Coordinates of C-alpha atoms and ligand atoms in Angstrom, one line a residue:
M46 CA 0.0 0.0 0.0
N47 CA 2.8 2.4 0.6
L48 CA 4.6 3.9 -2.3
F49 CA 7.8 4.7 -0.6
H50 CA 9.2 4.3 2.8
D51 CA 12.5 4.8 4.7
S52 CA 13.2 6.1 8.2
I53 CA 12.4 9.7 7.4
A54 CA 9.6 9.6 4.8
L55 CA 6.5 7.6 3.9
A56 CA 3.8 7.8 1.3
V57 CA 0.2 6.4 1.7
L58 CA -2.7 6.0 -0.7
A59 CA -6.1 7.2 0.5
P60 CA -9.0 5.6 -1.5
A61 CA -12.5 7.0 -2.0
K62 CA -15.6 5.0 -1.1
V63 CA -19.1 4.4 -2.4
N64 CA -22.2 3.4 -0.3
W65 CA -24.1 0.5 -1.8
Y66 CA -26.8 0.7 0.8
L67 CA -27.5 3.4 3.3
E68 CA -30.5 3.5 5.7
L69 CA -31.2 5.9 8.5
L70 CA -32.7 4.2 11.6
G71 CA -33.4 7.4 13.6
K72 CA -32.0 10.6 15.0
R73 CA -29.8 10.2 18.1
D74 CA -29.6 12.4 21.2
D75 CA -26.1 13.6 20.1
G76 CA -27.6 15.0 16.9
F77 CA -26.2 12.3 14.6
H78 CA -28.3 9.8 12.8
Q79 CA -28.2 6.1 13.5
I80 CA -27.3 4.5 10.2
E81 CA -26.7 1.1 8.6
T82 CA -24.5 1.2 5.5
F83 CA -22.5 -1.1 3.2
M84 CA -19.4 0.6 1.8
S85 CA -16.5 -0.3 -0.4
T86 CA -13.3 1.5 -1.1
V87 CA -12.6 2.2 -4.8
S88 CA -9.6 2.8 -7.0
L89 CA -9.7 6.6 -6.9
Y90 CA -7.0 7.8 -4.6
D91 CA -5.6 10.9 -2.9
T92 CA -1.9 10.5 -2.0
L93 CA -0.3 11.7 1.2
S94 CA 3.5 11.9 1.8
F95 CA 5.0 12.4 5.2
T96 CA 8.6 13.6 5.7
L97 CA 10.2 14.2 9.1
R98 CA 11.3 17.8 9.7
D99 CA 14.2 19.1 11.9
D100 CA 11.8 21.2 14.0
D101 CA 8.4 20.3 15.6
R102 CA 6.0 21.9 13.1
L103 CA 3.2 20.0 11.3
A104 CA 3.1 21.6 7.9
L105 CA 0.5 20.8 5.3
T106 CA 0.7 21.5 1.5
V107 CA -2.3 20.6 -0.6
K108 CA -1.9 20.0 -4.4
Y109 CA -4.8 19.5 -6.7
E110 CA -5.3 17.3 -9.7
H111 CA -8.1 19.4 -11.1
A112 CA -7.8 23.2 -11.3
E113 CA -11.5 23.7 -10.5
E114 CA -10.9 22.0 -7.1
V115 CA -8.2 24.4 -6.0
G116 CA -8.9 25.7 -2.5
S117 CA -11.8 23.2 -1.9
V118 CA -10.1 21.8 1.2
P119 CA -8.5 23.9 4.0
D120 CA -4.7 23.8 4.3
G121 CA -4.8 25.2 7.9
P122 CA -5.6 23.6 11.3
S123 CA -9.2 22.8 10.3
N124 CA -8.0 20.2 7.8
L125 CA -8.8 16.7 9.1
V126 CA -5.2 15.7 8.1
L127 CA -3.7 18.1 10.6
K128 CA -6.3 17.3 13.2
A129 CA -5.4 13.6 12.8
A130 CA -1.7 14.3 13.1
E131 CA -2.2 16.3 16.3
A132 CA -4.4 13.5 17.7
V133 CA -1.7 10.8 17.0
R134 CA 1.0 13.0 18.5
A135 CA -1.1 13.5 21.6
V136 CA -1.1 9.8 22.4
C137 CA 2.3 8.9 20.9
P138 CA 4.8 7.7 23.5
S139 CA 7.8 8.0 21.1
N140 CA 10.2 10.9 21.2
V141 CA 10.2 10.8 17.4
A142 CA 6.6 12.3 17.5
Q143 CA 8.2 15.5 18.8
R144 CA 9.7 15.9 15.3
G145 CA 7.5 17.9 12.9
V146 CA 6.3 16.5 9.6
D147 CA 5.9 18.0 6.1
I148 CA 2.7 16.6 4.8
V149 CA 1.9 16.8 1.1
L150 CA -1.7 15.9 0.2
H151 CA -2.3 15.3 -3.4
K152 CA -6.1 15.7 -4.0
R153 CA -7.7 13.7 -6.7
I154 CA -10.9 12.7 -4.9
P155 CA -13.4 15.6 -5.3
S156 CA -14.7 17.4 -2.2
A157 CA -18.3 17.7 -1.1
A158 CA -18.9 14.6 -3.2
G159 CA -20.0 11.8 -0.7
L160 CA -16.9 9.9 -1.6
G161 CA -15.2 10.2 1.9
G162 CA -12.1 12.0 0.6
A163 CA -11.4 14.0 3.8
S164 CA -12.1 11.0 6.0
S165 CA -9.8 8.8 4.0
D166 CA -7.0 11.4 4.2
A167 CA -7.4 11.5 8.0
A168 CA -7.2 7.7 8.2
A169 CA -4.1 7.6 6.0
T170 CA -2.5 10.2 8.3
I171 CA -3.2 8.1 11.4
K172 CA -1.7 5.0 9.7
G173 CA 1.2 6.9 8.1
L174 CA 2.3 8.7 11.3
N175 CA 1.9 5.6 13.4
V176 CA 4.7 4.1 11.2
L177 CA 6.8 7.2 10.7
W178 CA 6.7 8.2 14.4
K179 CA 7.0 4.6 15.6
A180 CA 4.0 5.2 17.7
A181 CA 3.0 1.5 17.9
L182 CA -0.7 2.4 18.2
D183 CA -2.8 -0.8 18.0
M184 CA -6.0 -1.0 16.0
R185 CA -8.2 -0.1 19.0
Q186 CA -6.2 3.1 19.6
M187 CA -6.3 4.1 16.0
H188 CA -10.0 3.4 15.8
D189 CA -10.7 5.7 18.8
I190 CA -8.7 8.5 17.3
A191 CA -10.5 8.0 13.9
A192 CA -14.0 7.9 15.4
E193 CA -13.3 11.3 17.2
L194 CA -12.4 12.8 13.8
G195 CA -15.5 11.7 11.9
S196 CA -18.0 9.0 11.4
D197 CA -16.5 7.5 8.2
V198 CA -12.8 7.7 9.3
P199 CA -12.6 4.3 11.1
F200 CA -13.9 2.5 8.0
F201 CA -10.9 3.8 6.0
L202 CA -8.3 2.4 8.4
T203 CA -8.7 -0.9 6.6
G204 CA -11.2 -0.1 3.8
G205 CA -12.3 -3.0 1.5
T206 CA -16.0 -3.8 1.9
A207 CA -17.7 -3.4 5.3
F208 CA -21.1 -3.1 7.0
C209 CA -21.0 0.1 9.2
E210 CA -23.5 0.9 12.0
G211 CA -23.9 3.5 14.8
R212 CA -22.9 6.9 13.4
G213 CA -21.0 4.8 10.8
E214 CA -18.0 4.1 13.1
L215 CA -18.9 0.5 14.1
I216 CA -17.3 -1.6 11.4
S217 CA -17.9 -5.2 10.4
P218 CA -15.6 -6.2 7.5
I219 CA -17.2 -8.3 4.8
N220 CA -15.3 -10.7 2.7
A221 CA -16.4 -9.6 -0.8
P222 CA -14.1 -11.5 -3.1
S223 CA -14.9 -9.9 -6.4
S224 CA -14.1 -6.4 -7.5
H225 CA -17.0 -4.5 -9.1
W226 CA -16.6 -1.9 -11.9
L227 CA -18.1 1.5 -11.4
V228 CA -18.4 4.9 -13.1
I229 CA -18.7 7.7 -10.6
G230 CA -20.1 11.0 -11.9
K231 CA -19.2 14.2 -10.1
P232 CA -21.4 17.2 -10.9
P233 CA -19.7 20.6 -11.1
T234 CA -21.1 21.6 -7.7
G235 CA -21.0 19.7 -4.5
L236 CA -23.3 19.0 -1.5
S237 CA -22.5 19.6 2.1
T238 CA -23.1 16.5 4.4
P239 CA -24.5 18.4 7.4
H240 CA -26.8 20.4 5.0
V241 CA -28.2 17.2 3.4
F242 CA -28.7 15.5 6.9
S243 CA -30.5 18.7 8.1
R244 CA -33.2 18.1 5.4
V245 CA -33.8 14.5 6.5
S246 CA -37.3 13.6 7.7
L247 CA -37.8 10.0 8.8
A248 CA -41.6 10.0 9.2
D249 CA -42.2 7.5 6.4
S250 CA -39.3 5.1 7.1
P251 CA -40.1 1.4 6.9
P252 CA -40.2 -0.8 10.1
V253 CA -36.8 -1.9 11.4
S254 CA -37.6 -5.6 10.7
R255 CA -37.9 -4.9 7.0
L256 CA -34.7 -2.9 7.1
Q257 CA -32.8 -5.8 8.7
E258 CA -34.1 -8.2 6.0
T259 CA -32.9 -5.8 3.2
S260 CA -29.5 -5.2 4.7
A261 CA -29.0 -9.0 5.4
E262 CA -29.9 -9.7 1.8
F263 CA -27.5 -7.0 0.6
G264 CA -24.6 -8.5 2.6
L265 CA -25.2 -11.8 1.0
R266 CA -25.2 -10.4 -2.5
L267 CA -21.9 -8.5 -1.8
V268 CA -20.3 -11.8 -0.5
D269 CA -21.4 -13.8 -3.6
G270 CA -20.3 -11.0 -5.9
R271 CA -23.4 -11.0 -8.1
V272 CA -23.5 -7.7 -9.9
T273 CA -27.0 -7.8 -11.3
A274 CA -28.5 -8.7 -7.9
T275 CA -26.4 -6.0 -6.2
G276 CA -27.5 -3.4 -8.8
R277 CA -31.1 -4.2 -8.1
L278 CA -30.7 -3.8 -4.4
L279 CA -28.8 -0.5 -4.4
F280 CA -30.5 1.9 -1.9
N281 CA -29.6 5.2 -0.3
R282 CA -32.1 6.9 2.0
L283 CA -30.3 10.2 1.6
Q284 CA -31.0 10.4 -2.1
R285 CA -34.5 11.6 -1.9
F286 CA -33.4 14.5 0.3
A287 CA -30.3 15.4 -1.8
L288 CA -31.9 15.3 -5.2
P289 CA -34.0 18.5 -4.8
M290 CA -31.0 20.3 -3.4
N291 CA -28.9 20.0 -6.5
E292 CA -30.4 19.7 -10.0
E293 CA -27.1 18.5 -11.5
V294 CA -27.6 15.3 -9.5
A295 CA -30.9 14.8 -11.2
E296 CA -29.3 15.4 -14.6
V297 CA -26.6 12.8 -14.1
R298 CA -29.1 10.4 -12.6
K299 CA -31.1 10.6 -15.9
E300 CA -28.0 9.7 -17.9
F301 CA -27.3 6.6 -15.7
Q302 CA -31.0 5.6 -16.0
L303 CA -30.6 5.8 -19.9
L304 CA -27.6 3.5 -19.6
Q305 CA -29.6 1.1 -17.5
E306 CA -32.5 1.1 -20.0
M307 CA -29.9 0.3 -22.7
G308 CA -28.9 -2.8 -20.7
R309 CA -25.4 -1.4 -19.9
C310 CA -25.7 -0.3 -16.3
S311 CA -26.8 -2.8 -13.6
G312 CA -27.9 -0.1 -11.1
H313 CA -27.1 3.5 -10.0
Q314 CA -27.5 5.8 -7.1
L315 CA -26.1 8.7 -5.0
S316 CA -23.0 8.0 -3.0
G317 CA -23.3 9.0 0.7
S318 CA -24.7 12.5 0.9
G319 CA -23.7 13.3 -2.7
S320 CA -23.2 15.1 -5.0
S321 CA -21.4 12.1 -6.6
Y322 CA -23.7 9.6 -8.4
F323 CA -22.4 6.2 -9.5
G324 CA -23.4 3.4 -11.8
L325 CA -22.5 -0.3 -11.4
F326 CA -21.3 -2.3 -14.4
R327 CA -20.8 -6.0 -15.2
S328 CA -17.5 -5.5 -16.9
K329 CA -14.6 -3.1 -17.2
R330 CA -15.4 -2.7 -20.9
L331 CA -19.0 -1.7 -20.2
A332 CA -17.8 0.8 -17.5
T333 CA -15.1 2.3 -19.7
N334 CA -17.4 2.7 -22.8
S335 CA -20.1 4.2 -20.6
A336 CA -17.7 6.7 -19.0
V337 CA -16.6 7.8 -22.6
R338 CA -20.3 8.3 -23.5
L339 CA -21.1 10.2 -20.3
R340 CA -18.1 12.5 -20.7
G341 CA -19.3 13.4 -24.2
R342 CA -22.8 14.1 -23.1
M343 CA -22.2 15.9 -19.9
P344 CA -19.4 18.5 -20.3
G345 CA -18.5 20.1 -17.0
F346 CA -19.2 16.9 -15.1
R347 CA -16.3 14.6 -14.3
F348 CA -16.6 10.8 -14.7
Y349 CA -14.2 8.4 -12.9
C350 CA -14.1 4.8 -14.1
C351 CA -12.9 2.6 -11.2
H352 CA -13.3 -0.7 -9.4
T353 CA -13.8 -1.7 -5.8
T354 CA -10.7 -2.6 -3.8
G355 CA -9.9 -5.0 -1.0
A356 CA -9.0 -4.3 2.6
V357 CA -5.5 -3.4 3.5
D358 CA -3.5 -3.8 6.7
T359 CA -2.9 -0.7 8.8
S360 CA 0.9 -0.8 8.6
C361 CA 1.0 0.9 5.2
G362 CA 3.0 -2.1 4.2
A363 CA 6.0 -0.6 6.0
T364 CA 8.0 -1.7 9.0
A365 CA 9.3 1.1 11.2
V366 CA 13.1 1.0 11.3
Ligands
C5P76 O1 -19.1 12.6 11.3 P1 -19.0 13.6 10.3 O2 -18.1 14.8 10.7 O3 -18.6 13.0 9.0 O4 -20.4 14.1 10.1 C1 -20.7 15.3 9.4 C2 -22.2 15.7 9.6 O5 -23.0 14.8 9.0 C3 -22.6 15.7 11.1 O6 -22.3 16.9 11.7 C4 -24.0 15.5 11.0 O7 -24.7 16.6 10.7 C5 -24.2 14.6 9.8 N1 -24.2 13.1 10.2 C6 -25.3 12.6 10.8 N2 -25.4 11.3 11.1 C7 -24.3 10.5 10.8 C8 -23.2 11.0 10.2 C9 -23.1 12.3 9.9 O8 -26.3 13.3 11.1 N3 -24.4 9.2 11.2

């Protein structure tokens, strides 16, 4: 998983995710929603590199793949990467953690897209600094730091496919052997997660027993890797609240619906709180050809052709020396 590692520098990949199934069970006393979701990491990555400094400063530089994204994430202390670094340092017994780090974050995952980019960057930072600073944090300690930073951050410590409950921070990994091909469409404008959640009304939610049946069925389909059945079951409770908030999502949805009617796409829906919208495909060829068509028909939107990825260990593939 790491690209490069020696005693003073390390690079880590931070994948995006999609939600196959996302149900809201209710609103909690802490203001969050109780959720059930199946998620998978996908082959669209940010990259983070960490290099020890001679002083104690934590310095973040953000570089962008796409000019229109420039400035879309903060490069100051409110960035989740710097918060993660401070949180690891606070529990790190090693003297090495007193050394500062130059962090370069190369952003490819679009922001405000429901793809978990900021959460994945935070998880990559926890894993990367755990190795670089020889912090020797175990999975439980990393999970606790991750859950403090955001609901999706713990999932990204190992990624792969998982069933996530609670706020999203309670993770049950799923052994999903096959990798699925996707096209993710990103409209020119994004959607803010708190804003979408603030529009949620759960008055007409189905009873919990039906939800449990659906999510159990979904887990089985992911395990047996059947794309058509998975496509039929795709569900995201947030979609109906997000769609009226951004008409570009409705436009891209229409295009994926056309592809489904042409027999090319096996299912499509919003990822997380949007604004990204993805389609599931039976083969790489169908996904690649569909992405070409979508790019031609929707200028200004970005389309990423990618596949789901497996879980990784938390050592970044590196051994501290
Ligand atoms: O945990 P995270 O910082 O990613 O959450 C961002 C916002 O999304 C929260 O402030 C909350 O408004 C909403 N949220 C929620 N229920 C969840 C996860 C997120 O209401 N389970």
